[in-house]
Tab-separated table of C-alpha atoms in Angstrom:
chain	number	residue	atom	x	y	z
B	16	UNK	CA	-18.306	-5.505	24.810
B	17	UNK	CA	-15.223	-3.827	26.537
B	18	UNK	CA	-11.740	-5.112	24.823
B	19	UNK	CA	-9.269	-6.093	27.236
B	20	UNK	CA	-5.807	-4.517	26.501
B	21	UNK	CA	-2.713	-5.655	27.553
B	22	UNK	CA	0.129	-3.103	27.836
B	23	UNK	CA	1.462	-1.625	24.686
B	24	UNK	CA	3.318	-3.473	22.935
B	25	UNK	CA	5.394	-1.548	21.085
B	26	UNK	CA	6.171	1.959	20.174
B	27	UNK	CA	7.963	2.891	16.841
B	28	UNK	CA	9.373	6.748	15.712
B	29	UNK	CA	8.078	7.775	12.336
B	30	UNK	CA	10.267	10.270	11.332
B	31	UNK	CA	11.347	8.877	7.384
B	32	UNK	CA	10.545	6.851	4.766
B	33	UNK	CA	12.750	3.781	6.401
B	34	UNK	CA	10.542	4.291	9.455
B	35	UNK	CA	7.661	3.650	7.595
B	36	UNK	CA	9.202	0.885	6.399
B	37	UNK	CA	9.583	-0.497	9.735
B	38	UNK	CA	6.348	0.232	10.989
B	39	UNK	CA	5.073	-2.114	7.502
B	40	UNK	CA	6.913	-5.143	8.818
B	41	UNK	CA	6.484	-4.526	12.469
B	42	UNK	CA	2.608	-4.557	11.933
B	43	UNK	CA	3.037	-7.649	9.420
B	44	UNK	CA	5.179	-9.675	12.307
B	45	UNK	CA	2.429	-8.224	14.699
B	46	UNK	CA	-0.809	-9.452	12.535
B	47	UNK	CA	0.916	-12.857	11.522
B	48	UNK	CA	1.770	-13.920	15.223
B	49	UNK	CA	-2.351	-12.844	15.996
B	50	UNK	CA	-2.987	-15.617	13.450
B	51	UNK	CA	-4.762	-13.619	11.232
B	52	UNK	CA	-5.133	-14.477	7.203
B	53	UNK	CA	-3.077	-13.638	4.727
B	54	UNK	CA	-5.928	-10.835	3.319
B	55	UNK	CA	-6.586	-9.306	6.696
B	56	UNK	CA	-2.477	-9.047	7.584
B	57	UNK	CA	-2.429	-7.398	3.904
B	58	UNK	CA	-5.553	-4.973	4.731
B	59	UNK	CA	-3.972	-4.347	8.669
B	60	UNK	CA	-0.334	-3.948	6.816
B	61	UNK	CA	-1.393	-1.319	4.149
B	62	UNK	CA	-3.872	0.822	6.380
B	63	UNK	CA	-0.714	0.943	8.656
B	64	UNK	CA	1.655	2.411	5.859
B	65	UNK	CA	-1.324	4.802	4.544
B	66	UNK	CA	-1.580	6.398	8.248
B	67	UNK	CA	1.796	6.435	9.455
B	68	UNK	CA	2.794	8.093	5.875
B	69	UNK	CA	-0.520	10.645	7.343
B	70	UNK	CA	1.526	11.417	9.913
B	71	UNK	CA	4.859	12.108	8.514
B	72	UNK	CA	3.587	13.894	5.881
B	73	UNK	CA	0.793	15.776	7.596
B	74	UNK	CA	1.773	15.598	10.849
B	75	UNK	CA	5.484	16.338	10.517
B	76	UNK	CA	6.398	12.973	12.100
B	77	UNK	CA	5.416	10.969	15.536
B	78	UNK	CA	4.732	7.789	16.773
B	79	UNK	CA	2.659	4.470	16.644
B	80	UNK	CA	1.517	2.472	19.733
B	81	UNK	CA	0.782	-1.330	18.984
B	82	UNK	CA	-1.425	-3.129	21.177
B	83	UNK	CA	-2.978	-6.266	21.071
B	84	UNK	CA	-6.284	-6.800	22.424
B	85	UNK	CA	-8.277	-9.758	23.578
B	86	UNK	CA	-11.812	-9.719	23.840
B	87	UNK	CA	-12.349	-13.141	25.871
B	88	UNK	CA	-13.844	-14.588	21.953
B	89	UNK	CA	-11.125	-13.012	19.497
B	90	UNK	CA	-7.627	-11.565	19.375
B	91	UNK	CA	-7.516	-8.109	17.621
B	92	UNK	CA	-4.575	-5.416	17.199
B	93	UNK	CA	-4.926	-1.491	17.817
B	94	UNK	CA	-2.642	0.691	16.489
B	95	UNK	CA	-2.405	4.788	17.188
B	96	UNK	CA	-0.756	7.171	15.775
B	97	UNK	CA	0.013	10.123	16.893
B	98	UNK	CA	1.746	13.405	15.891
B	99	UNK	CA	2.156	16.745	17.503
B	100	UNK	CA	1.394	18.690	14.127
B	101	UNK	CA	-1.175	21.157	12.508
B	102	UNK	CA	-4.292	18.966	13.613
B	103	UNK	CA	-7.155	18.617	11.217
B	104	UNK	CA	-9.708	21.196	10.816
B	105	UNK	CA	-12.125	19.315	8.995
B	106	UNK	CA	-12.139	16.094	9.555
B	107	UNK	CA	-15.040	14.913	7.326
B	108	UNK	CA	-13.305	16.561	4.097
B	109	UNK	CA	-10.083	14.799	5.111
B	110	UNK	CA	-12.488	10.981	4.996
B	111	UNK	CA	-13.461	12.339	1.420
B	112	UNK	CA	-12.107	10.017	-1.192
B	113	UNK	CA	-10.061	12.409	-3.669
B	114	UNK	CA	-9.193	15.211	-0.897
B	115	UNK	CA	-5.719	15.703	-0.606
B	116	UNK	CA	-3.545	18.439	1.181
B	117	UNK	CA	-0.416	16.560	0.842
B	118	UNK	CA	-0.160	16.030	-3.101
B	119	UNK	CA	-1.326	12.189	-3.122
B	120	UNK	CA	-4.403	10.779	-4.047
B	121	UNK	CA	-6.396	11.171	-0.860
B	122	UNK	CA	-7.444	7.850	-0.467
B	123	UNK	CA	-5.269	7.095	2.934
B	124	UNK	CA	-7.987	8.273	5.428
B	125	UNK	CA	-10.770	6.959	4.088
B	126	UNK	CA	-9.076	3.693	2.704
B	127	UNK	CA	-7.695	3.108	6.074
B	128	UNK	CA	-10.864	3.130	8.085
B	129	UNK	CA	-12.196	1.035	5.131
B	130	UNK	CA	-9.354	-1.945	5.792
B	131	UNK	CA	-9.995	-1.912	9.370
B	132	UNK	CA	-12.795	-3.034	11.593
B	133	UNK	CA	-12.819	0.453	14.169
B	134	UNK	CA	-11.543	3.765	13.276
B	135	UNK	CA	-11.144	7.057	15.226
B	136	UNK	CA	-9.726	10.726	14.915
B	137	UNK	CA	-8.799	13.030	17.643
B	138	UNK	CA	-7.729	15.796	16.329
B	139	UNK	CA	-6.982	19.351	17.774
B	140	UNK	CA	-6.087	22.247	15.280
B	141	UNK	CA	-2.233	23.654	16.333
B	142	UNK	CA	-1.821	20.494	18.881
B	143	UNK	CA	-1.825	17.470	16.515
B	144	UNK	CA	-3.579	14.365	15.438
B	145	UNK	CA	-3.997	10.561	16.705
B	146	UNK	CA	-5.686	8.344	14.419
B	147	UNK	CA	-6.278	4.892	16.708
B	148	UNK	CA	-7.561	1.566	14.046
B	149	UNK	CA	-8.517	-1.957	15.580
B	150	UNK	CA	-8.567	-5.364	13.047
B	151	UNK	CA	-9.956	-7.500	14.685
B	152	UNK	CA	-9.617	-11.768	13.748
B	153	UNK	CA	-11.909	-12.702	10.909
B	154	UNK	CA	-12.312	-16.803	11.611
B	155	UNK	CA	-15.057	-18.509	10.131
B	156	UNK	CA	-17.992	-17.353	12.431
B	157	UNK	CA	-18.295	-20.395	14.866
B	158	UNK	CA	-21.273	-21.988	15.262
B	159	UNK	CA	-23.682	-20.858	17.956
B	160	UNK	CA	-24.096	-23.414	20.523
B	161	UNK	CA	-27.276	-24.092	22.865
B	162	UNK	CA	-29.715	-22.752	20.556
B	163	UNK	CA	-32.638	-24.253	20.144
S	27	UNK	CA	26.394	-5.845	-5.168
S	28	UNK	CA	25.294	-4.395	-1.376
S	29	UNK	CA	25.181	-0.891	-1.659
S	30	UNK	CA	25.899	1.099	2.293
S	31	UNK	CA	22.473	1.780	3.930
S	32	UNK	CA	20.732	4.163	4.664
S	33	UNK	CA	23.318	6.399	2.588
S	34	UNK	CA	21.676	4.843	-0.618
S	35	UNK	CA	18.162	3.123	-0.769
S	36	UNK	CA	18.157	-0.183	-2.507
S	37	UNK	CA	17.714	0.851	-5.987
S	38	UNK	CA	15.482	-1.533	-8.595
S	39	UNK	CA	17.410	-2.573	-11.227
S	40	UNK	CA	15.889	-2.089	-15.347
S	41	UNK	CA	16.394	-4.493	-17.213
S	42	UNK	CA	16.219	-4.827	-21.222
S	43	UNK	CA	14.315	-8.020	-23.313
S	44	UNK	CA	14.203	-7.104	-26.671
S	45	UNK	CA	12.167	-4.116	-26.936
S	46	UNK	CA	11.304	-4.286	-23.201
S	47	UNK	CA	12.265	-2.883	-20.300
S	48	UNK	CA	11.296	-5.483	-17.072
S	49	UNK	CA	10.801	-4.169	-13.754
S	50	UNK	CA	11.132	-6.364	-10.662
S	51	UNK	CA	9.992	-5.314	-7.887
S	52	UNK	CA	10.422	-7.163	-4.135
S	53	UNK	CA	9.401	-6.966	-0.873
S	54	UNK	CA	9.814	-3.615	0.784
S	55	UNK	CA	10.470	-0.448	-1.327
S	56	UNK	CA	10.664	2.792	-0.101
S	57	UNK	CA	9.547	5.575	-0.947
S	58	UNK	CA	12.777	7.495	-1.860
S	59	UNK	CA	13.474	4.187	-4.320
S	60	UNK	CA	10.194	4.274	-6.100
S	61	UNK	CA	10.092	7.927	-6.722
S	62	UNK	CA	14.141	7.371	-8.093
S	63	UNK	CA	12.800	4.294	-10.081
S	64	UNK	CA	9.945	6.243	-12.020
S	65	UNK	CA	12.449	8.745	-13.176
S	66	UNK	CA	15.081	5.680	-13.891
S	67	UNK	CA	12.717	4.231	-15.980
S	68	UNK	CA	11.494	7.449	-17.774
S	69	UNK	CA	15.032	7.925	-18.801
S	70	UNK	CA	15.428	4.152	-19.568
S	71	UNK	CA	12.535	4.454	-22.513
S	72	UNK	CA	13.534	7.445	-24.012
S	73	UNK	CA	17.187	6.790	-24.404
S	74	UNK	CA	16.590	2.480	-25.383
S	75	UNK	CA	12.890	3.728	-27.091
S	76	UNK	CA	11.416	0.250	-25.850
S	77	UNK	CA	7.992	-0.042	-26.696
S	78	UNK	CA	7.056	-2.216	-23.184
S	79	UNK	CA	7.528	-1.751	-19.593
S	80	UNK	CA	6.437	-5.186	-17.973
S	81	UNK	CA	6.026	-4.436	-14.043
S	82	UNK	CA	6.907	-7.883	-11.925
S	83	UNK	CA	4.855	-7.265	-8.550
S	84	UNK	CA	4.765	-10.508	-8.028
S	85	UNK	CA	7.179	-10.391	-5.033
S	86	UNK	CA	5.296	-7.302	-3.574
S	87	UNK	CA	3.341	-7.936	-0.724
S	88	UNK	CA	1.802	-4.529	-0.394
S	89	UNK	CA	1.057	-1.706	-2.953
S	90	UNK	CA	-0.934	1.099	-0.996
S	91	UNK	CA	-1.580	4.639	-2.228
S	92	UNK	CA	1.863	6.044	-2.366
S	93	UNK	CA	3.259	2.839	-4.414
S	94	UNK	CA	-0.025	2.380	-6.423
S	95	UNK	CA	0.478	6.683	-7.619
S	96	UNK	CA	3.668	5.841	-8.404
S	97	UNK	CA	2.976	2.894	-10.579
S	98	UNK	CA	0.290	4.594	-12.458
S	99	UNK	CA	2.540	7.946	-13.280
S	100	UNK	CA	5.381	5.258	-14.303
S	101	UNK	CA	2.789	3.662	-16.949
S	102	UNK	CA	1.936	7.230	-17.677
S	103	UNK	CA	4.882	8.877	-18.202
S	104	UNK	CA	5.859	5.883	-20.718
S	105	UNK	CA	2.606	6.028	-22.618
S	106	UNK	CA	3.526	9.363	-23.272
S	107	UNK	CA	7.310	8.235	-24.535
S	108	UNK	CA	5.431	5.603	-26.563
S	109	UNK	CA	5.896	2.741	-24.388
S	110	UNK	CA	3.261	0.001	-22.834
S	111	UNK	CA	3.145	-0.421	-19.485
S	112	UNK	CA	1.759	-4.246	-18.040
S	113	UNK	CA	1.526	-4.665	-14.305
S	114	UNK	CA	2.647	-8.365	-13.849
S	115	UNK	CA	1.726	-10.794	-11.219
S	116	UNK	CA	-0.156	-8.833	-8.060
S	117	UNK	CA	-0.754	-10.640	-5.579
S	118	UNK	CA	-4.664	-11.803	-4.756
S	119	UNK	CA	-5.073	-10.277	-1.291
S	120	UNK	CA	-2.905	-7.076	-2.406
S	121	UNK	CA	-5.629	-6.869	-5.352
S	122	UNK	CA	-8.281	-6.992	-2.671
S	123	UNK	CA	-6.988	-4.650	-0.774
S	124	UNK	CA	-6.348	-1.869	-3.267
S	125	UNK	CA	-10.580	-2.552	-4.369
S	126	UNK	CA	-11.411	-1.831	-0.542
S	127	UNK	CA	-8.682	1.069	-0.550
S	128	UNK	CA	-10.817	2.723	-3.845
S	129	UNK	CA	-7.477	2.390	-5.740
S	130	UNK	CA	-7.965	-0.047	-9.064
S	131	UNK	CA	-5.539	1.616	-11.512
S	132	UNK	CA	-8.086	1.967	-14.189
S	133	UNK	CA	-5.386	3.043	-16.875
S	134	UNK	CA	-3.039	0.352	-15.886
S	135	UNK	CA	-2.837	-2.846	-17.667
S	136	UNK	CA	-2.095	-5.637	-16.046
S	137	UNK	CA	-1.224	-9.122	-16.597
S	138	UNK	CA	-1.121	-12.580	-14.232
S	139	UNK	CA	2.704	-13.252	-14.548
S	140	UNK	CA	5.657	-11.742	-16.604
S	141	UNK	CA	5.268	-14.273	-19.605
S	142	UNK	CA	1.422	-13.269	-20.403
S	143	UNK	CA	2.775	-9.727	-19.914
S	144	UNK	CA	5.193	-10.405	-22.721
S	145	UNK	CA	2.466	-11.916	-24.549
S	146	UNK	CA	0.534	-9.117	-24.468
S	147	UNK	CA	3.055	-6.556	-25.542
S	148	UNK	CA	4.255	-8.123	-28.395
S	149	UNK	CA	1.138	-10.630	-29.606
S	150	UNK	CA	-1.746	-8.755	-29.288
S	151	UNK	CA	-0.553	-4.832	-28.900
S	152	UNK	CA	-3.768	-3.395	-28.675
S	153	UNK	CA	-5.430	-6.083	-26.252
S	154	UNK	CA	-3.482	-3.795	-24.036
S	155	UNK	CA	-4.721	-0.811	-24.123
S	156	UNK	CA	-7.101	-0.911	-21.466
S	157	UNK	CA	-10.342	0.741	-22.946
S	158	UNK	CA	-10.005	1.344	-26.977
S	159	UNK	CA	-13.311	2.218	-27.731
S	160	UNK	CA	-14.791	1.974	-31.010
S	161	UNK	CA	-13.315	-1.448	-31.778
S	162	UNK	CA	-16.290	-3.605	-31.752
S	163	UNK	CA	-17.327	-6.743	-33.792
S	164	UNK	CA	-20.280	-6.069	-35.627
């Protein structure tokens, strides 16, 4: 099923630790007005610092684009980021648990893509990195209708 | 008490109970203020030569792998100066998340709220040692 995505809807610098700051309670604002719980906005809130912390560590600083999405059933929230630094040349060491190259505990790739719902790197060594997460509204699943 | 930002981060103030130093931590911290509060309190135990460091998180509403480093290497550092560290009050879905994030701060004690943390240090001193093998009823 295709998402629909409205426009971005917002764009924040990552450049220091009070940008990563903002990007926390940007995404927190972002998550509570989507309605979602108060363990989901905490998942969707701490993947956020672990990868835009990737990128001004790693990546020497960048962006993140905030979108939310609508898939006709759910309300969900994407969120890229995106640097212009050394790229990642292997990307399935980097998901390891325990690999670092940045002198912390390694757990921000991996944990990330385990707090969200839809994870993906695009990564080009020399040209830089965009890591792009969805969460997507956990509700109590609604009961199917018209079934026999 | 407001300190110019960004020239100066918010810095987490120490305080001393007895023998204890409390920590109390709230809403957003950044980086530059954790890393100055693990060396603040490293300083704080050796010169006072508490024998606790009770950890109020109870006003945190996310710890992720940068904060929860930091919190272990405080409780570290102290152990090494002799001093207890308790991790007081985390929140539910911040303890969920840190499980699903592969970080549970296995050397860490911890403790629901400051007053059981204060229990804990001065009651029962071993009870927080989190594994002390060997001591067994038989």
């Amino acid at each position: 099923m295709e998402a629909v995505s409205r426009p971005v809807t917002a764009e924040l610098p990552i450049g220091s630790d009070a940008d990563l700051s903002r990007v926390r309670q940007r995404v927190r604002q972002a998550a509570t007005d989507l309605g979602f719980g108060l363990a989901q906005q905490t998942k969707v809130v701490t993947a956020a610092s672990e990868l835009a912390r990737n990128t001004l560590v790693h990546g020497g600083g960048g962006l993140m684009e905030m979108t939310s999405l609508d898939d006709g059933h759910r309300r969900g929230l994407r969120l890229s980021f995106v640097d212009h630094g050394p790229g990642i040349r292997d990307v399935e060491l980097a998901l390891t648990d325990g690999y670092t190259s940045g002198g912390g505990l390694g757990l921000g790739l991996g944990g990330a893509r385990r707090l969200m719902q839809h994870f993906t790197i695009d990564t080009t060594p020399g040209q830089g990195t965009t890591v792009t997460v969805e969460a997507w509204e956990q509700g109590v699943p609604t009961a199917r209708r018209g079934t026999p | 008490m407001t300190v110019p930002w960004p020239s100066r981060p918010a810095q987490v103030p120490v305080l001393a109970l007895g023998d204890v130093l409390l920590v109390t931590l709230q809403g957003e911290l950044l980086d530059t203020a954790a890393e100055q509060l693990q060396q603040d309190i490293a300083q704080r135990v050796a010169r006072s030569g508490a024998t606790g460091v009770v950890i109020d998180i109870s006003g945190v509403d996310i710890v992720d792998s940068f904060l929860g480093r930091v919190l272990a290497e405080i409780a570290a550092n102290a152990r090494l100066m002799a001093a207890r560290t308790v991790l007081a009050g985390m929140r539910p879905a911040v303890a969920m998340t840190l499980v699903e994030l592969g970080l549970t701060l296995p050397g860490l004690a911890t403790a629901l709220d400051v007053e059981r943390a204060l229990e804990l240090l001065s009651g029962h001193p071993l009870a927080a040692v989190p594994s002390d093998p060997g001591k067994e009823d038989t």
